mmCIF file with all atom_site columns, C-alpha atoms in Angstrom:
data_model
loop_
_atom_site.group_PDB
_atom_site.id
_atom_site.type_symbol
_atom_site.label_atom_id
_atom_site.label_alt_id
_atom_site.label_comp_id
_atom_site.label_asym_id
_atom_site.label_entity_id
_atom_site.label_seq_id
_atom_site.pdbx_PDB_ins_code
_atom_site.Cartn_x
_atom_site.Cartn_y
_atom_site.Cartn_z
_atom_site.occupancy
_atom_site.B_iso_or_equiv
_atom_site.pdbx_formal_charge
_atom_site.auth_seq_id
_atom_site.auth_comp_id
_atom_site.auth_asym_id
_atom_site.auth_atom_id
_atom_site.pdbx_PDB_model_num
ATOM 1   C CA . UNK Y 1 1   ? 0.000   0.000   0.000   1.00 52.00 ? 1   UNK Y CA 1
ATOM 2   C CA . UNK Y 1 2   ? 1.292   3.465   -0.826  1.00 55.00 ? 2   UNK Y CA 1
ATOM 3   C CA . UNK Y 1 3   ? 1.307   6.801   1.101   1.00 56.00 ? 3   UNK Y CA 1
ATOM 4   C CA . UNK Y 1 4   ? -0.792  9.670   0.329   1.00 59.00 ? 4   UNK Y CA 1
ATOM 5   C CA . UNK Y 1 5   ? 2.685   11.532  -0.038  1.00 64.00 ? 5   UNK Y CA 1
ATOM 6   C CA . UNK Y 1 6   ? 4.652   8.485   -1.998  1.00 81.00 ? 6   UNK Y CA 1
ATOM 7   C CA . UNK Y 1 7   ? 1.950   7.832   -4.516  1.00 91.00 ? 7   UNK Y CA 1
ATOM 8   C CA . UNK Y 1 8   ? 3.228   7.753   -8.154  1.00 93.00 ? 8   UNK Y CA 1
ATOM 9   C CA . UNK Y 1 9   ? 0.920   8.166   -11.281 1.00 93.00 ? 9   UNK Y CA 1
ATOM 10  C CA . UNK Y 1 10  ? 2.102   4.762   -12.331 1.00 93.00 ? 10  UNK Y CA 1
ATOM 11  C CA . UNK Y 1 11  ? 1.215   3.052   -8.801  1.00 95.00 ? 11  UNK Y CA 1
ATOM 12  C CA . UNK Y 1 12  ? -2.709  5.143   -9.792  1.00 95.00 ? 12  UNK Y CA 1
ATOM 13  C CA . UNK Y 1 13  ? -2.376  3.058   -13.214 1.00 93.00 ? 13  UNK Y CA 1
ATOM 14  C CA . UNK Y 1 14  ? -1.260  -0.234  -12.053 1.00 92.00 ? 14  UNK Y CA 1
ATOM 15  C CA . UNK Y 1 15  ? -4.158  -0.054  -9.324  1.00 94.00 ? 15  UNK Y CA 1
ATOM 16  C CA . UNK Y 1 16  ? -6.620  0.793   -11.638 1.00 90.00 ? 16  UNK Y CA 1
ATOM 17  C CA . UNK Y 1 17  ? -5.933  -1.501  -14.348 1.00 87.00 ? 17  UNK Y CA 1
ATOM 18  C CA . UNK Y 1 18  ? -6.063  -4.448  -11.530 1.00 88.00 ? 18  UNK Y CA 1
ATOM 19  C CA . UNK Y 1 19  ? -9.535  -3.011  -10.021 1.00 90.00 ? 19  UNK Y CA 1
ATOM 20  C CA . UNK Y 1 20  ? -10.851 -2.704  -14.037 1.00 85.00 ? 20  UNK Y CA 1
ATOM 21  C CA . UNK Y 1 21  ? -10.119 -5.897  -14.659 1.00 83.00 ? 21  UNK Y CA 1
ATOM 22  C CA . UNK Y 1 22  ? -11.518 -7.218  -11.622 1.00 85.00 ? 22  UNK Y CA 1
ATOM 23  C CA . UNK Y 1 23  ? -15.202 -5.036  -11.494 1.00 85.00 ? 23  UNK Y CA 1
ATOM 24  C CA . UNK Y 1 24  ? -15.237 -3.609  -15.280 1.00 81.00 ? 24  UNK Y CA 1
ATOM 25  C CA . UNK Y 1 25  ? -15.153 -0.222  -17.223 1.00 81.00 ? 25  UNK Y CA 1
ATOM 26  C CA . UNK Y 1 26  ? -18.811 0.310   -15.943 1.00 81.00 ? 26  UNK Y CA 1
ATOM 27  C CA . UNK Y 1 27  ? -18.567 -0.333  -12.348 1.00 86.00 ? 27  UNK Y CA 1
ATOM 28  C CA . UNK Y 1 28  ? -14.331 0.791   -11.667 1.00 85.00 ? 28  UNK Y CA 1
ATOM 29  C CA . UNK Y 1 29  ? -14.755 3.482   -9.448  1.00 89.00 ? 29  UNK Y CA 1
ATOM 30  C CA . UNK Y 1 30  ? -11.872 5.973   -8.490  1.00 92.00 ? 30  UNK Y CA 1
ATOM 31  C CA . UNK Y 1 31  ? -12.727 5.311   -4.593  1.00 93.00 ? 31  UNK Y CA 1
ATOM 32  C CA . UNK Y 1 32  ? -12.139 1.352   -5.889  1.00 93.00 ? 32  UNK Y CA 1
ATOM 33  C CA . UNK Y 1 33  ? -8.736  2.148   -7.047  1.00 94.00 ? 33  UNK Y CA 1
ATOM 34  C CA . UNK Y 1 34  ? -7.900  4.895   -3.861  1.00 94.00 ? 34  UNK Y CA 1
ATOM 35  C CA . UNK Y 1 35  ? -9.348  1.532   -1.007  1.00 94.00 ? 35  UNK Y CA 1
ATOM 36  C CA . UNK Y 1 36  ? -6.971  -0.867  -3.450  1.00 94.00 ? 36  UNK Y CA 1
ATOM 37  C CA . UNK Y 1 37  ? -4.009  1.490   -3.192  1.00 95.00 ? 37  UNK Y CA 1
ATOM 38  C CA . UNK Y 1 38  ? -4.612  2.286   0.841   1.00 93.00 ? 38  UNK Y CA 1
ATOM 39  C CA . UNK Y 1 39  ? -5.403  6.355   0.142   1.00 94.00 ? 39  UNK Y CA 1
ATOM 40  C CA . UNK Y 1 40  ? -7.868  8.948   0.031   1.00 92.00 ? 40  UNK Y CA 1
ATOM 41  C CA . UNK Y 1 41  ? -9.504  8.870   -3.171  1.00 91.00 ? 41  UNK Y CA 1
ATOM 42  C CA . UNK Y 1 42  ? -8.414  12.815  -2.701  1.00 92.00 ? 42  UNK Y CA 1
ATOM 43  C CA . UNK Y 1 43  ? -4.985  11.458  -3.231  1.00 92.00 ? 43  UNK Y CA 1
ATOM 44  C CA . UNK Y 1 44  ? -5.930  9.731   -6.825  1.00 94.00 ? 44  UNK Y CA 1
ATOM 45  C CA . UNK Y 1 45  ? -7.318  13.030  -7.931  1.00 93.00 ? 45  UNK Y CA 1
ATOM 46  C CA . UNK Y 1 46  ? -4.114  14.999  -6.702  1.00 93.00 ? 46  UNK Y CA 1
ATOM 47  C CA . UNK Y 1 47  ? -2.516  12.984  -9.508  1.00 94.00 ? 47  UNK Y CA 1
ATOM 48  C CA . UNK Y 1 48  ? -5.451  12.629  -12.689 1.00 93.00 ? 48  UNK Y CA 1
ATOM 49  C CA . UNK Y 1 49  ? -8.120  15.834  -11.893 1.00 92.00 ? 49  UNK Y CA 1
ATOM 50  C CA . UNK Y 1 50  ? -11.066 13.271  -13.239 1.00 88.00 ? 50  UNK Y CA 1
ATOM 51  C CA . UNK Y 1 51  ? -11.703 9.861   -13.412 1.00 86.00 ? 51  UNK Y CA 1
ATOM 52  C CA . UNK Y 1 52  ? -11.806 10.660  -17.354 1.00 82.00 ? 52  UNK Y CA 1
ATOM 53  C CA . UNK Y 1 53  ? -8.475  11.719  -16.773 1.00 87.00 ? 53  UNK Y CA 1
ATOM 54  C CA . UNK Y 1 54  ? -7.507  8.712   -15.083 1.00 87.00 ? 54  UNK Y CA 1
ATOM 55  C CA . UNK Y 1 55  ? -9.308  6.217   -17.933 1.00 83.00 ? 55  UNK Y CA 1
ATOM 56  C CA . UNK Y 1 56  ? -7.393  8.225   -20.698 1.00 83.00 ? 56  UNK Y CA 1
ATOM 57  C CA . UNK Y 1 57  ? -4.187  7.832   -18.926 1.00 86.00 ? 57  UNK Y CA 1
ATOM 58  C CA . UNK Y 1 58  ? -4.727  3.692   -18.460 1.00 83.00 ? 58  UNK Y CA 1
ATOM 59  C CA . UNK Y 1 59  ? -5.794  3.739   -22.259 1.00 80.00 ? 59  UNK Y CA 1
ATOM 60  C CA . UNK Y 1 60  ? -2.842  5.397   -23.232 1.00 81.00 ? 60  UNK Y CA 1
ATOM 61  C CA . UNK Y 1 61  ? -0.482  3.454   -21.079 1.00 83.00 ? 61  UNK Y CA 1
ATOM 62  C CA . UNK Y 1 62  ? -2.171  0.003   -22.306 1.00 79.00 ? 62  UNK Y CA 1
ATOM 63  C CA . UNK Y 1 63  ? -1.520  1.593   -26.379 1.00 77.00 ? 63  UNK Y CA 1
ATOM 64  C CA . UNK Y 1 64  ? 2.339   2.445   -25.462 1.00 78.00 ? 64  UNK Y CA 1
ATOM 65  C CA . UNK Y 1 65  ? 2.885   -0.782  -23.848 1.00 75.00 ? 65  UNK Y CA 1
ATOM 66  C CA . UNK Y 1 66  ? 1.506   -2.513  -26.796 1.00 65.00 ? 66  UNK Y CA 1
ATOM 67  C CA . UNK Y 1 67  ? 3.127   -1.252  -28.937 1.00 74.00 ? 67  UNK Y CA 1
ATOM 68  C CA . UNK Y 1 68  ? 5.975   -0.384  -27.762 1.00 78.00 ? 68  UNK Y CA 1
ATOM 69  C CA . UNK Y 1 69  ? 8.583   -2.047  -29.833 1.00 89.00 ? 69  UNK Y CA 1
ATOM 70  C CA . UNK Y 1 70  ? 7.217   -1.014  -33.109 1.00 95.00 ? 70  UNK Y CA 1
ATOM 71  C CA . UNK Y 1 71  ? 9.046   2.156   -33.240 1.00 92.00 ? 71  UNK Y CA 1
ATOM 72  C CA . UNK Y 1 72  ? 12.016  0.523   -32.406 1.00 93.00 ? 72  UNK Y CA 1
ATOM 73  C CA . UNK Y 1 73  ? 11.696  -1.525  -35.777 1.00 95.00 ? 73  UNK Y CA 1
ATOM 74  C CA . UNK Y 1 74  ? 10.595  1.197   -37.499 1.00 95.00 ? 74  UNK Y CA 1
ATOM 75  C CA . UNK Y 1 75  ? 14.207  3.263   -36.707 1.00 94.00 ? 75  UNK Y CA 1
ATOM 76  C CA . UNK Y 1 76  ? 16.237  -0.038  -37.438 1.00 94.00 ? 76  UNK Y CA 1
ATOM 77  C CA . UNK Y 1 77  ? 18.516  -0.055  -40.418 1.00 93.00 ? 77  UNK Y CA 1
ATOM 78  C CA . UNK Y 1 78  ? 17.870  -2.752  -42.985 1.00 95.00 ? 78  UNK Y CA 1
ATOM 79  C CA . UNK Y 1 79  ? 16.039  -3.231  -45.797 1.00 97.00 ? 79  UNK Y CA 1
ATOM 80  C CA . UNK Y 1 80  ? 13.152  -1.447  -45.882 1.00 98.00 ? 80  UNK Y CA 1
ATOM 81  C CA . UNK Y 1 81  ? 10.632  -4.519  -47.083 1.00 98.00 ? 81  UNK Y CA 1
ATOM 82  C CA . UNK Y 1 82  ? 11.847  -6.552  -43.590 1.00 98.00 ? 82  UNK Y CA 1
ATOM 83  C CA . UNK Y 1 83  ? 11.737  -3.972  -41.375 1.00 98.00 ? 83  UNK Y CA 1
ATOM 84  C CA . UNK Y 1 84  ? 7.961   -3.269  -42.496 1.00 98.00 ? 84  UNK Y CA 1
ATOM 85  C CA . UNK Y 1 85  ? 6.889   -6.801  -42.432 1.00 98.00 ? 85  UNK Y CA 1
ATOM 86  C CA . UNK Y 1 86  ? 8.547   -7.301  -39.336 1.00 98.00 ? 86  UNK Y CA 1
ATOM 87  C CA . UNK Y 1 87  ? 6.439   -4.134  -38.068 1.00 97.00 ? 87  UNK Y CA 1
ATOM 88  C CA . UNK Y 1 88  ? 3.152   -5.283  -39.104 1.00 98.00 ? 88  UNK Y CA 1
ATOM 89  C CA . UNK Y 1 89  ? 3.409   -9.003  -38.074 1.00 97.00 ? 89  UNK Y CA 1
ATOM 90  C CA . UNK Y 1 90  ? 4.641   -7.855  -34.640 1.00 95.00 ? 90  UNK Y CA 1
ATOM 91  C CA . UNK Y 1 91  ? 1.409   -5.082  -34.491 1.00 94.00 ? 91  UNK Y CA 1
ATOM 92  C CA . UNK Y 1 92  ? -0.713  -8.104  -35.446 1.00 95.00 ? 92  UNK Y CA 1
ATOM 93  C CA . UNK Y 1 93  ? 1.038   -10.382 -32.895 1.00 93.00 ? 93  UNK Y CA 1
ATOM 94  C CA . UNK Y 1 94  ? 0.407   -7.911  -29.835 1.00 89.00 ? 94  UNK Y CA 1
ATOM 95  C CA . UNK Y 1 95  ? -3.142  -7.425  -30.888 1.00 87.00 ? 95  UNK Y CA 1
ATOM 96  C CA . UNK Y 1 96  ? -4.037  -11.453 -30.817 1.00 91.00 ? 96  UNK Y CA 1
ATOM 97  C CA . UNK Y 1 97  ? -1.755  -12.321 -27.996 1.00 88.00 ? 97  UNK Y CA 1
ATOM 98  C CA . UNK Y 1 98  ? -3.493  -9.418  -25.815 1.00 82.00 ? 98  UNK Y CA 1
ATOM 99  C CA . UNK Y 1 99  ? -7.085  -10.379 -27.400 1.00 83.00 ? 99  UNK Y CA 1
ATOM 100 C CA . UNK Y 1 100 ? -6.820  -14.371 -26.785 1.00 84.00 ? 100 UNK Y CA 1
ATOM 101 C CA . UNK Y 1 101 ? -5.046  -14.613 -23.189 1.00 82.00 ? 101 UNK Y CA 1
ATOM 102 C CA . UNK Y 1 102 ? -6.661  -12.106 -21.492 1.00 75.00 ? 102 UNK Y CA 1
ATOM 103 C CA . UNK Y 1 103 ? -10.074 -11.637 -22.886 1.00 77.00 ? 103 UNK Y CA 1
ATOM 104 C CA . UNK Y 1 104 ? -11.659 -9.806  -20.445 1.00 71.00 ? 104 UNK Y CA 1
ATOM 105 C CA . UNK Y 1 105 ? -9.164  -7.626  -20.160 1.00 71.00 ? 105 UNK Y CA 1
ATOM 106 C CA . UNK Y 1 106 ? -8.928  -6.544  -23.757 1.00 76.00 ? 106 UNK Y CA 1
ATOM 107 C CA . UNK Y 1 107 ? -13.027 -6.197  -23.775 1.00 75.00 ? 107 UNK Y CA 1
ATOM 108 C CA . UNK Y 1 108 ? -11.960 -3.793  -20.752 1.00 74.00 ? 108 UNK Y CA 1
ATOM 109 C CA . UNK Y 1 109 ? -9.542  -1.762  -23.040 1.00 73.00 ? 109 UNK Y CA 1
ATOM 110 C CA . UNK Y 1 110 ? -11.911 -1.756  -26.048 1.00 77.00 ? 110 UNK Y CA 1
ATOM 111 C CA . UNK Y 1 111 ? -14.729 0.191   -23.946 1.00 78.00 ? 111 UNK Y CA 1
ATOM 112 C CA . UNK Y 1 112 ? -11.825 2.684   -22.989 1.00 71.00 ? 112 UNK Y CA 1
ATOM 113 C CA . UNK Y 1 113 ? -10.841 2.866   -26.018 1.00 71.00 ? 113 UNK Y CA 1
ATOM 114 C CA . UNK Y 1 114 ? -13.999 4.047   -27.400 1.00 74.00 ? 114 UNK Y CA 1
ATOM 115 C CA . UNK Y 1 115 ? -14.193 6.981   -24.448 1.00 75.00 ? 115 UNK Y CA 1
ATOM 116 C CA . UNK Y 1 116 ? -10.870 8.586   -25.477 1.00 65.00 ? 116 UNK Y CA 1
ATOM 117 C CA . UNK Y 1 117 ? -10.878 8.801   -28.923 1.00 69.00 ? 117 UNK Y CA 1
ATOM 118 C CA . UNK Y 1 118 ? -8.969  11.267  -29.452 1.00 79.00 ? 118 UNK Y CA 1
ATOM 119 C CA . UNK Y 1 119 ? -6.105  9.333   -27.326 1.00 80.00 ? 119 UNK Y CA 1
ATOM 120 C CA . UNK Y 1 120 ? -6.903  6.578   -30.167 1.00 80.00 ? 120 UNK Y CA 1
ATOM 121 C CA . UNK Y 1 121 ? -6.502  8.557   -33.202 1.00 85.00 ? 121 UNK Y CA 1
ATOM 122 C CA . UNK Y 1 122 ? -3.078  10.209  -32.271 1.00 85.00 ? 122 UNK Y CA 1
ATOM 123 C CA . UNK Y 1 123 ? -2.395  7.032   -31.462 1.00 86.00 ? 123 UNK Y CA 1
ATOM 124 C CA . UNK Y 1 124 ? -3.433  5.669   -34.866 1.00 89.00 ? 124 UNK Y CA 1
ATOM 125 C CA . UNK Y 1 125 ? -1.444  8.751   -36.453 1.00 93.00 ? 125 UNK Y CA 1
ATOM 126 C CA . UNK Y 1 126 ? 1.810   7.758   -34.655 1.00 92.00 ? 126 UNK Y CA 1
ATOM 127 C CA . UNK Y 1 127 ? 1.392   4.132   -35.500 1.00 95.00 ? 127 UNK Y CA 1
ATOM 128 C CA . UNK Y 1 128 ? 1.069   5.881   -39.812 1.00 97.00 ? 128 UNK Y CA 1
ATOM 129 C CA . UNK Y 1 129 ? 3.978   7.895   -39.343 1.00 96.00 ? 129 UNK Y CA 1
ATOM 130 C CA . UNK Y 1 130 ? 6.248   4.971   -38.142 1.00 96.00 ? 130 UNK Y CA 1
ATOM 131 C CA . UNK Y 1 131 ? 4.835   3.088   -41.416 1.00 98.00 ? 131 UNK Y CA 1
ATOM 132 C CA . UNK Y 1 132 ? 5.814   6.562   -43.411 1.00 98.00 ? 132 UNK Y CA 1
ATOM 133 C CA . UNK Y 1 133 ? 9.652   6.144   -42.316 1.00 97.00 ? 133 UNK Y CA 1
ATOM 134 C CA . UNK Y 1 134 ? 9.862   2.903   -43.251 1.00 98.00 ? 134 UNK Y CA 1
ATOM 135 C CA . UNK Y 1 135 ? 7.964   3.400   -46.777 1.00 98.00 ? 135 UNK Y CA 1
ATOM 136 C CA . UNK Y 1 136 ? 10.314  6.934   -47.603 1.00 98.00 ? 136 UNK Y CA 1
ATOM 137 C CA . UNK Y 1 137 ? 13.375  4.728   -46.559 1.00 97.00 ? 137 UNK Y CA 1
ATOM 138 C CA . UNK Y 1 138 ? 12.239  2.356   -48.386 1.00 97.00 ? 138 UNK Y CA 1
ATOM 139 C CA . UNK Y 1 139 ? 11.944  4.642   -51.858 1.00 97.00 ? 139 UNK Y CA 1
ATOM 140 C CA . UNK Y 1 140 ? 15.097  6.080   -50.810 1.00 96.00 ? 140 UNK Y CA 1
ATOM 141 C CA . UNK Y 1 141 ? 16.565  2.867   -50.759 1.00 96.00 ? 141 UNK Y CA 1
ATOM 142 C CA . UNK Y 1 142 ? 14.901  1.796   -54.660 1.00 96.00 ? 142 UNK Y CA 1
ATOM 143 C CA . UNK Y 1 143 ? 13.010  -1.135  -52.596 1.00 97.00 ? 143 UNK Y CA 1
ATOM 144 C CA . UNK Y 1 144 ? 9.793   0.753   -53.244 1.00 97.00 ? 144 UNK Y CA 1
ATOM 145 C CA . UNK Y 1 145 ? 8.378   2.795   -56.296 1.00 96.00 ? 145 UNK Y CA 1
ATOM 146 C CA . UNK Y 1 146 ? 8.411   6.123   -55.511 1.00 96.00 ? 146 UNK Y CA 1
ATOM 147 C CA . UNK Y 1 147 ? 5.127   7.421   -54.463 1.00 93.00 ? 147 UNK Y CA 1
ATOM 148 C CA . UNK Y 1 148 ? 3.772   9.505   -51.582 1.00 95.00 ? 148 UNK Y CA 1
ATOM 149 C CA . UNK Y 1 149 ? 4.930   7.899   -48.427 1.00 96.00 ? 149 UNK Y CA 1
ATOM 150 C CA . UNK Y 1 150 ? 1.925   10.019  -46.167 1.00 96.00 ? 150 UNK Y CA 1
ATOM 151 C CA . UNK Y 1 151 ? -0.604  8.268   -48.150 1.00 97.00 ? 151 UNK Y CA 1
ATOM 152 C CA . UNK Y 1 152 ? 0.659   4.868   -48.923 1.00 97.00 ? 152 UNK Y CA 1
ATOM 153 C CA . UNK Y 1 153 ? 1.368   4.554   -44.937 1.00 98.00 ? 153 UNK Y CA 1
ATOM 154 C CA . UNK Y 1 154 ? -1.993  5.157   -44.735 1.00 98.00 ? 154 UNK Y CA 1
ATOM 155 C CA . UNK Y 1 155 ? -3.338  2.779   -47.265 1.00 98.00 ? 155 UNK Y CA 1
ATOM 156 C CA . UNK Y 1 156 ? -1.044  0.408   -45.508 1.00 98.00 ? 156 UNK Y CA 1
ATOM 157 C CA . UNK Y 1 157 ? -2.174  0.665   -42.148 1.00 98.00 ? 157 UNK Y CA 1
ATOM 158 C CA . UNK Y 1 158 ? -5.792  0.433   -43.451 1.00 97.00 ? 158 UNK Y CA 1
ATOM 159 C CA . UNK Y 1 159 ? -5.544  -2.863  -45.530 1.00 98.00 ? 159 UNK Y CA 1
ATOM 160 C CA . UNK Y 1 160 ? -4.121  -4.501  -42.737 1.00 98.00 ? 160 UNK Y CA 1
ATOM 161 C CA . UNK Y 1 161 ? -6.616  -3.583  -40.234 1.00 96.00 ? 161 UNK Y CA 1
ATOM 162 C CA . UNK Y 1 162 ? -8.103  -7.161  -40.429 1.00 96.00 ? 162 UNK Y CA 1
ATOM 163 C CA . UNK Y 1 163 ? -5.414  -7.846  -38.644 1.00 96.00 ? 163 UNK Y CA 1
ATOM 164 C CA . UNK Y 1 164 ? -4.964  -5.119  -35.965 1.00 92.00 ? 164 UNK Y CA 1
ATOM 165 C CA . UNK Y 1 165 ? -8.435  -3.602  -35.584 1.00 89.00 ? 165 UNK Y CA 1
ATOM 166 C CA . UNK Y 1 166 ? -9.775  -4.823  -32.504 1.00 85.00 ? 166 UNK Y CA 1
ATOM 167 C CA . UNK Y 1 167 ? -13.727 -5.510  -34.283 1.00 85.00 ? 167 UNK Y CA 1
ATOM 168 C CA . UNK Y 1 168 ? -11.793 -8.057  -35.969 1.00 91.00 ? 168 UNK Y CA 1
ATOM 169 C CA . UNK Y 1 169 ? -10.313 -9.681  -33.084 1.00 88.00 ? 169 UNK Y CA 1
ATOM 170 C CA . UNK Y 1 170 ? -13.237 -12.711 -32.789 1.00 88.00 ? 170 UNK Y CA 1
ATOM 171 C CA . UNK Y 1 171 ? -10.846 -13.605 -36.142 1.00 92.00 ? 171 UNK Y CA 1
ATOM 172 C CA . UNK Y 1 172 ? -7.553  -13.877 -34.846 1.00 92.00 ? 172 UNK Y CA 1
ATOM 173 C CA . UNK Y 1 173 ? -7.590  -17.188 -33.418 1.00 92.00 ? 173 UNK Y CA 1
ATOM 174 C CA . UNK Y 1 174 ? -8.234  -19.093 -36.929 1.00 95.00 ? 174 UNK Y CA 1
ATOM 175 C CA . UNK Y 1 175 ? -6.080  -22.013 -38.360 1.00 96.00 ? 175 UNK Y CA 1
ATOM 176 C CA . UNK Y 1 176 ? -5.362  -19.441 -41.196 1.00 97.00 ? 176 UNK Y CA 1
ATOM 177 C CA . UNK Y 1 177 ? -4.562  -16.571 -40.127 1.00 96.00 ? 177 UNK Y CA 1
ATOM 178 C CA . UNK Y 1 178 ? -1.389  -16.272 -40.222 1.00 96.00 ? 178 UNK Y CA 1
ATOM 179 C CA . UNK Y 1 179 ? -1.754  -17.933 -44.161 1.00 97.00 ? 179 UNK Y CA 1
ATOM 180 C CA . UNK Y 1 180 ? -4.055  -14.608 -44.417 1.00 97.00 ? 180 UNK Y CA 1
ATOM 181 C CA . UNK Y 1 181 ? -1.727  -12.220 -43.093 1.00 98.00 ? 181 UNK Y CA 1
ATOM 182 C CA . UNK Y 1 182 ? 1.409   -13.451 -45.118 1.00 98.00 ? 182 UNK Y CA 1
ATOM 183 C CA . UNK Y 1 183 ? -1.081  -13.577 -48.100 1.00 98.00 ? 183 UNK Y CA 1
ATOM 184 C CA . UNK Y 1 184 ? -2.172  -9.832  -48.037 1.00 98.00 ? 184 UNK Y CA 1
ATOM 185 C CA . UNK Y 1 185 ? 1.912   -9.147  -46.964 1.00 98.00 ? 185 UNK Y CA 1
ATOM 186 C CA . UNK Y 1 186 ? 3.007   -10.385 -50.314 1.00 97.00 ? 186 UNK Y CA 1
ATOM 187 C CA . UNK Y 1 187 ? 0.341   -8.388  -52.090 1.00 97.00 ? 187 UNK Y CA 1
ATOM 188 C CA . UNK Y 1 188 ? 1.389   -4.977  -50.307 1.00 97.00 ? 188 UNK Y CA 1
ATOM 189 C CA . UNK Y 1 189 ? 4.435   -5.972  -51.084 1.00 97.00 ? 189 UNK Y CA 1
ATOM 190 C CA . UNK Y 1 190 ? 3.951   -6.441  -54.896 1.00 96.00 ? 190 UNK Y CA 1
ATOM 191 C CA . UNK Y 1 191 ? 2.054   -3.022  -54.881 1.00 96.00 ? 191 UNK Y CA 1
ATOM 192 C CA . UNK Y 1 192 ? 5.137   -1.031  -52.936 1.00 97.00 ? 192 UNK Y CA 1
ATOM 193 C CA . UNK Y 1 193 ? 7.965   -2.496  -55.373 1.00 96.00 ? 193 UNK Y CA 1
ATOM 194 C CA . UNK Y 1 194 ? 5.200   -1.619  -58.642 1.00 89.00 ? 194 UNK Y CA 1
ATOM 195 C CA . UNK Y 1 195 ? 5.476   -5.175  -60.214 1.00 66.00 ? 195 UNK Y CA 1
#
């Protein structure tokens, strides 16, 4: 249990992704989270001023922590081709792993997700600009046709959203879908080199 005067904002998040999990997006109350930690719930809201606050910051922490290690791939040197596969099979990996071993807690994140939107979308714009870098290195390179990185990132990120967008997520546990995903790679592929 934490002190009023030791309490981190990342002891707040911990505690309140354990009490979502265990009552739910509808019934998590900030006084839940204060009793779990030992405080005042006064001493929650010295740290987020609203629970709205406080559910943006857990969605927020739950996107970076997901995805996390894309960026990292995304600044790697290599050949371009690699380095995006590698980013979108590791995207699609985090997504299913997070959707098929802890169900409830991904149906937890998806309400919150749908709260914060705007947390989502610059979210969703940093996760396009990664894709960008690796696309204009890639046409820098001559692995790609040269064409617009801004909107072939985008067209990217949106024909693989089968495989990252959460409505889709009843369909990640199928026999073939990582035959799917490997299918539609090779035919972004084809597209980006212009055979």
């Amino acid at each position: 249990m934490a002190t009023d005067n030791a309490l981190t904002a990342e002891q707040i998040l911990s505690a309140a992704e354990d009490v979502l999990r265990r009552f739910g997006p509808a019934k998590a109350t900030v006084v839940d989270i204060a009793r779990a930690l030992g405080v005042s719930h006064g001493s929650v809201y010295r740290h987020f001023p609203s629970k709205a606050a406080l559910r943006e910051a857990v969605t927020q922490r739950w996107l970076d922590r997901a995805h996390d290690e894309l960026a990292a791939i995304a600044a790697e040197p290599g050949p371009a081709a690699e380095r995006l596969h590698r980013w979108l099979a590791t995207l699609f990996a985090a997504k299913r792993q997070k959707a098929l071993e802890d169900p409830e807690m991904f149906a937890t994140y998806m309400t919150l997700v749908g709260e914060v939107s705007t947390t989502v979308e610059a979210h969703i714009e940093t996760l396009v600009a990664q894709i960008r870098a690796i696309v204009e290195d890639g046409v820098r390179r001559g692995e790609f046709r040269d064409t617009p990185a801004g909107p072939v990132a985008r067209s990217v990120f949106l024909a693989t959203a089968h495989f990252h967008d959460p409505a889709h997520a009843a369909e990640w546990s199928r026999p073939t879908a990582e035959a799917d995903f490997e299918a539609l790679w090779s035919l972004l592929l084809e597209g980006l080199r212009g055979r």
